[in-house]
Coordinates of C-alpha atoms in Angstrom, one line a residue:
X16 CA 0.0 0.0 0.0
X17 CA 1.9 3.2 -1.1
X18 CA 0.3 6.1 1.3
X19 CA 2.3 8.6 -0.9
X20 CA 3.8 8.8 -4.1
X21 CA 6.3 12.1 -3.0
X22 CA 9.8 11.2 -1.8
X23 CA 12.7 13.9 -0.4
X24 CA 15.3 11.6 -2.4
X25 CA 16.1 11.1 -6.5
X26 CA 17.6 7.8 -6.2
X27 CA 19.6 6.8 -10.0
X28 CA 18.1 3.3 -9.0
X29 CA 15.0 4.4 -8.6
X30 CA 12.7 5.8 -11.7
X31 CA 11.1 8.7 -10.5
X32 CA 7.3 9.0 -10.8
X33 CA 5.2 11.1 -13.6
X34 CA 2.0 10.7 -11.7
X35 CA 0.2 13.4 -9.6
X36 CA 1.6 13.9 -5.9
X37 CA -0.3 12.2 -3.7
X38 CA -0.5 11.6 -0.3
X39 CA -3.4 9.3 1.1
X40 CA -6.5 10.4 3.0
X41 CA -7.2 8.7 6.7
X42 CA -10.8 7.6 5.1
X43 CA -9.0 6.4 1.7
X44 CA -6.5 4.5 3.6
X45 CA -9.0 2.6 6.2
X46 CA -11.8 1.6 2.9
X47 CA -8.3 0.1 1.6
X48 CA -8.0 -1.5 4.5
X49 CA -11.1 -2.8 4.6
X50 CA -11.0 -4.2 0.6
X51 CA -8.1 -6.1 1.9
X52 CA -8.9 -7.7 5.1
X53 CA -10.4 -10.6 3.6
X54 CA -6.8 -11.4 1.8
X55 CA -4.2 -11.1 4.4
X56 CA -3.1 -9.9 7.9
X57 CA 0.0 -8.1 6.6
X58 CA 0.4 -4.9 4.4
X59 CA 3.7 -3.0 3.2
X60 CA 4.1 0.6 3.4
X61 CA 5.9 0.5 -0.1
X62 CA 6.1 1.3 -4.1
X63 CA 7.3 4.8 -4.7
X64 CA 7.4 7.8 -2.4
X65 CA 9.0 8.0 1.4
X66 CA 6.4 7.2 3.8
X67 CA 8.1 9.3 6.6
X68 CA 6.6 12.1 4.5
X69 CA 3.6 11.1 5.2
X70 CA 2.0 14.0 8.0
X71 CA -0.5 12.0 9.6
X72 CA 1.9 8.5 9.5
X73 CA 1.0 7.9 13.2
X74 CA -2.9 8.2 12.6
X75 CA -1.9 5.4 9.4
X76 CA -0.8 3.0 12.4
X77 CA -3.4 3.4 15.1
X78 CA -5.7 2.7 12.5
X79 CA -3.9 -0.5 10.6
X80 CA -3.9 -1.6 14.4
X81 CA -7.3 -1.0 15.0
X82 CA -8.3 -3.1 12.2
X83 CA -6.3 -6.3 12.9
X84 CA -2.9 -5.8 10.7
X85 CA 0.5 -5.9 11.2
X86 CA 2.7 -3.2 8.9
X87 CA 6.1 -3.2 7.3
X88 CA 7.8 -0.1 6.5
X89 CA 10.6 0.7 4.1
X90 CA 12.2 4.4 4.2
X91 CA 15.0 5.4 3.4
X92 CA 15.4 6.7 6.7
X93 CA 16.7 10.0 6.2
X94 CA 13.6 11.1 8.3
X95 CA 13.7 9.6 11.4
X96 CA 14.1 12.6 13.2
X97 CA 11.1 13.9 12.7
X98 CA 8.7 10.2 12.4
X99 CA 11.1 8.1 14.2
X100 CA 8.8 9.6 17.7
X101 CA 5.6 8.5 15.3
X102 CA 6.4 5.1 15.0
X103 CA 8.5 3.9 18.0
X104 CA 5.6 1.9 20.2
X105 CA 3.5 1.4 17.5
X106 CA 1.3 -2.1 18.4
X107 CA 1.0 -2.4 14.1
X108 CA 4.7 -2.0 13.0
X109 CA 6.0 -5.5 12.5
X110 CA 9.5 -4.7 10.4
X111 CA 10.8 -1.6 9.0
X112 CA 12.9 -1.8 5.8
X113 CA 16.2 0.8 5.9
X114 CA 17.6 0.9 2.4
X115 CA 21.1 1.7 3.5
X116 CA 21.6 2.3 -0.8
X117 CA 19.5 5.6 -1.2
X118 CA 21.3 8.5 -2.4
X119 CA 21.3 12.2 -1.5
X120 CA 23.6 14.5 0.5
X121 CA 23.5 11.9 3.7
X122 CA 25.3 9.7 2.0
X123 CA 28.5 11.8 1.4
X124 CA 31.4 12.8 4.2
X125 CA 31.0 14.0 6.8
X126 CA 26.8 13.1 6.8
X127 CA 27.4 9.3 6.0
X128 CA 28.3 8.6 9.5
X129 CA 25.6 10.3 11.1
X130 CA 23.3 8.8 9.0
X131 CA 24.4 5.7 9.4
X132 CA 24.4 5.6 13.0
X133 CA 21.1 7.6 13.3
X134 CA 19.6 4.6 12.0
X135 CA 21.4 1.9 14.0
X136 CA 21.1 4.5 17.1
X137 CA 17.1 4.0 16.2
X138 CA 17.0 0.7 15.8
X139 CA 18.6 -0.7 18.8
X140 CA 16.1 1.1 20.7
X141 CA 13.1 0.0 18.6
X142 CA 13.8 -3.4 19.4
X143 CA 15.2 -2.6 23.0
X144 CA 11.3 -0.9 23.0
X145 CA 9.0 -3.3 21.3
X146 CA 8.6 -6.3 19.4
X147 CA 9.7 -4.4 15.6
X148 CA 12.2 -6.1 13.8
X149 CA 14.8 -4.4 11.4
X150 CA 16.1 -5.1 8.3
X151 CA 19.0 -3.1 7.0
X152 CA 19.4 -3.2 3.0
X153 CA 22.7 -2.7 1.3
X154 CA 22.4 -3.5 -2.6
X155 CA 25.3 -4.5 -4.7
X156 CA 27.4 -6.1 -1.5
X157 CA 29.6 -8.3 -3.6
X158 CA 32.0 -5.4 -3.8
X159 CA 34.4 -7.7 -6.5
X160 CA 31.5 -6.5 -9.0
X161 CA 30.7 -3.1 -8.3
X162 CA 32.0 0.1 -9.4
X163 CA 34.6 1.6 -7.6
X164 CA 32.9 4.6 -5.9
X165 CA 29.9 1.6 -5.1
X166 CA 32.1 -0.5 -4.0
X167 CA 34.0 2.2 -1.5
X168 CA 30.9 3.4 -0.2
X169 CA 29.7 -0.1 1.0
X170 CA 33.0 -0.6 2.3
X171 CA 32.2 2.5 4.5
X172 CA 29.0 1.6 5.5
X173 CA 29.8 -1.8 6.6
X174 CA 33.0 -0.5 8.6
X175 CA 30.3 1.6 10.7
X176 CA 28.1 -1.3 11.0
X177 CA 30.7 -3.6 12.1
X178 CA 31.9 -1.4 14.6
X179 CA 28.4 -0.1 16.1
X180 CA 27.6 -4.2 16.6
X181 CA 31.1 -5.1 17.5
X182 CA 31.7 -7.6 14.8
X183 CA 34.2 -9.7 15.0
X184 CA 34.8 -10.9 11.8
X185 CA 34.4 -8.6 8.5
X186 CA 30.5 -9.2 7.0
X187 CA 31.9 -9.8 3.2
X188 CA 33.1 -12.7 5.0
X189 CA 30.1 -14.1 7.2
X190 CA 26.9 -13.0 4.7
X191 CA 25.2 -15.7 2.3
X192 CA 23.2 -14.3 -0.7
X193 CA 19.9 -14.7 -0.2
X194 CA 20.0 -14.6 3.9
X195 CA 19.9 -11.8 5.8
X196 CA 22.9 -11.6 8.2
X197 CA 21.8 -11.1 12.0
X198 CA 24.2 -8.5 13.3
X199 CA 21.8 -8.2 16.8
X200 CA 18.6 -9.4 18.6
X201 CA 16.0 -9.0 15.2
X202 CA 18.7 -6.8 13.5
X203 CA 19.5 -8.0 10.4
X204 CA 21.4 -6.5 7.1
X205 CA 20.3 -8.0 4.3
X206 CA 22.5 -7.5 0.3
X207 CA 21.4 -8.3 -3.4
X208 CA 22.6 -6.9 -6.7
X209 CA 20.9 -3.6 -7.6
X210 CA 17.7 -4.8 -10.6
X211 CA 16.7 -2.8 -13.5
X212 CA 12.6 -1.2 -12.7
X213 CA 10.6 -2.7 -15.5
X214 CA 10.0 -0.1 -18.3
X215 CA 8.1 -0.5 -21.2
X216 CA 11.1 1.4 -23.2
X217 CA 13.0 -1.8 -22.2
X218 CA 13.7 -4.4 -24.5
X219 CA 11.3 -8.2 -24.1
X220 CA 12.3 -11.2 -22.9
X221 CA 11.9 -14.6 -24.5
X222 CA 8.2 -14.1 -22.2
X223 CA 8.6 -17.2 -20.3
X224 CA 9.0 -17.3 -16.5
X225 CA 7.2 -17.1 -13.5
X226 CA 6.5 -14.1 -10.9
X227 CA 4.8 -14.1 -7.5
X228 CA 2.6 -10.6 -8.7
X229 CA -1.1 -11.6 -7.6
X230 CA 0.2 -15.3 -6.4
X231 CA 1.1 -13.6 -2.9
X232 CA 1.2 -9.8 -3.2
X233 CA -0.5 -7.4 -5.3
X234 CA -0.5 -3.5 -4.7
X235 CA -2.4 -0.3 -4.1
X236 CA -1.4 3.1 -5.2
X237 CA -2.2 6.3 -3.6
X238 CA -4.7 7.1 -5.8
X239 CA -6.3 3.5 -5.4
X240 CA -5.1 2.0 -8.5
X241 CA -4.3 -1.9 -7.8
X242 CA -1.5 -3.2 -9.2
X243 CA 0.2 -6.8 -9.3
X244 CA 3.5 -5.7 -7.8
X245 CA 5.2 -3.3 -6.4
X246 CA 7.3 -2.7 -9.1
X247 CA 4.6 -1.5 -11.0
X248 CA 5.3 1.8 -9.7
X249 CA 3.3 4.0 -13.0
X250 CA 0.0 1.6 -12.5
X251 CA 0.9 0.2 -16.2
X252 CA -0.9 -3.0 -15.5
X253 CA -4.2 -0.8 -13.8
X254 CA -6.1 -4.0 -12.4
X255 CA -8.8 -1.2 -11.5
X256 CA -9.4 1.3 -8.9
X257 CA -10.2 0.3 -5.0
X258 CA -12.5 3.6 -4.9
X259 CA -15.1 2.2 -7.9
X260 CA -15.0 -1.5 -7.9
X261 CA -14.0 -4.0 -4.5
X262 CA -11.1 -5.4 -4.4
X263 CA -12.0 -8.9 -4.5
X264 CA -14.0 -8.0 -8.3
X265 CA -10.4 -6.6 -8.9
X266 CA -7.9 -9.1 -8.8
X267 CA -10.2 -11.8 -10.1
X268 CA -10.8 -10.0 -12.9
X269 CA -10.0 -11.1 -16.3
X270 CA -6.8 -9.2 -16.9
X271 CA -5.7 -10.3 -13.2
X272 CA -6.2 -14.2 -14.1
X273 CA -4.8 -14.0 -17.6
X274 CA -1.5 -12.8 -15.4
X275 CA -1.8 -15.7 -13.0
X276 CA -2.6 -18.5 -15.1
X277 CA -0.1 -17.1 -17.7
X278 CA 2.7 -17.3 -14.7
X279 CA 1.0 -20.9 -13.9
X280 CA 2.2 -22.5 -17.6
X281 CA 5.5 -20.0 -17.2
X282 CA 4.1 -18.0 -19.9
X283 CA 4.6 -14.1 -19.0
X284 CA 1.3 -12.4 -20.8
X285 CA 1.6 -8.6 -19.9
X286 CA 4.3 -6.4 -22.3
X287 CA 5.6 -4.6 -18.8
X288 CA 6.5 -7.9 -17.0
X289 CA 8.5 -9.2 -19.9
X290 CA 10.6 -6.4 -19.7
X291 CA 11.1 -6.8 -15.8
X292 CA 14.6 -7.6 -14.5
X293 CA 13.7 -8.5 -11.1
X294 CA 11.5 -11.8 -12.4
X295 CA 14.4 -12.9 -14.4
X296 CA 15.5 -13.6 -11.0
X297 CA 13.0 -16.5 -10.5
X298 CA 13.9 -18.4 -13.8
X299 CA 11.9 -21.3 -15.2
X300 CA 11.1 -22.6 -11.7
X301 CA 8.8 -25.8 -10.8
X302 CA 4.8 -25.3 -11.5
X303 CA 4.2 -23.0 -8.1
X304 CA 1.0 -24.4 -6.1
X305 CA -2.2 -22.5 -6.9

């Protein structure tokens, strides 16, 4: 569920958005909340924009509490300052997400330290305070195959890290791909290689693959437009809007199951996914269950 599509950041990873600023209304937010209940237990404040921005963030919580759900958050957490008060002791917040990779003035000398330990300061005492668990995200960790500025600037960051946990070995040589490293008590850091956003400008695929979009996640823009993923980030494949039609009607649609039962035989039907890097990830797996 993205609750805005504004962010303070202009990541190179990340494509910024053409659509309308947007942040979502209380009422918008809890009839979303509502269309999904039936679904699932869990939502992710996620797609484009920095939820930190988000004025009435703490109102967003009560209220995902009050109706039965646990939240994850990812920021790039250049904000905690000013929402980090909103959140800590928040009964809903289940995980936040800090992607350690986001670019901007913070992440040059002398701010990269502070910034760095601002958000380990923070979360040691979320989980010292609550039940939360963190995951810090560091993309393009195998160092041997990044660029050099990249690969100094991890360097840097993990140095901090090491130090603020008291490592006692260096994490290039204790991480895994595809595990998240546990550095504390439900403090993790988690690495993968930096993906391509899927772009329609991109070129295709050979179209065959599988995805998890509408198997187990599906998403909701700020303006109500449901999407299959959260990579969707322009509402390319619109499923439909949660403010004319429920949700359910929505994502058993005909365009939804032409998706899924495309990704059931491995055959990718929508023009976007085929030019998506991050499902080339999950190669001509085994028939998924239904």
């Amino acid at each position: 569920m993205e609750i805005t599509s504004v962010c303070n950041l202009s990541c190179s990873f990340c494509p910024p958005t053409e659509r309308k600023a947007k942040f979502i209304r209380i009422e918008d937010f809890a009839h979303t909340l509502d269309q999904v209940k039936p679904f699932t237990d869990h939502i992710y404040l996620h797609v484009k924009g920095e939820p930190m921005l988000h004025p009435k963030l703490d109102q967003l919580m009560d209220l995902s509490h009050d109706k039965g759900f646990k939240v994850n958050l990812t920021t790039n957490g250049t904000l905690l300052h000013k929402a980090g008060p909103k959140l800590l002791g928040k009964p809903a917040l289940r995980q936040i997400n800090f992607s350690l990779h986001s670019e901007g003035p913070h992440m040059e000398e002398p701010n990269k330290d502070d910034y760095v330990l601002g958000i380990v300061a923070f979360a040691k005492e979320a989980v010292r305070t609550s039940g939360v668990t963190i995951s810090l995200r560091l993309w393009n960790l195998e160092l041997d195959n990044a660029e050099n500025a990249v690969r100094s600037r991890n360097r840097d960051i993990l140095a901090l890290l090491e130090r603020a946990f008291g490592l006692e070995r260096p994490i290039e040589e204790s991480w895994e791909r595809g595990k998240g490293l546990k550095l504390a008590e439900r403090i993790y850091l988690n690495q993968d290689h930096e993906f391509k956003w899927p772009d329609l400008a991109e070129p295709e695929d050979e179209g065959r693959g599988f995805c998890h979009g509408l198997r187990n996640q599906a998403g909701v823009l700020s303006d109500g437009t449901v999407i299959p993923c959260c990579l969707d980030g322009e509402g390319v494949i619109n499923l439909g809007n949660i403010h004319e039609r429920p949700f359910a009607d929505i994502i058993e649609g005909e365009r939804a199951q032409r998706m899924y039962d495309g990704f059931s035989r491995r055959e990718v039907v929508e023009e976007l996914c085929r030019k998506c890097g991050y499902r080339q990830r999950f190669g001509l797996r085994s028939r998924a269950s239904d």
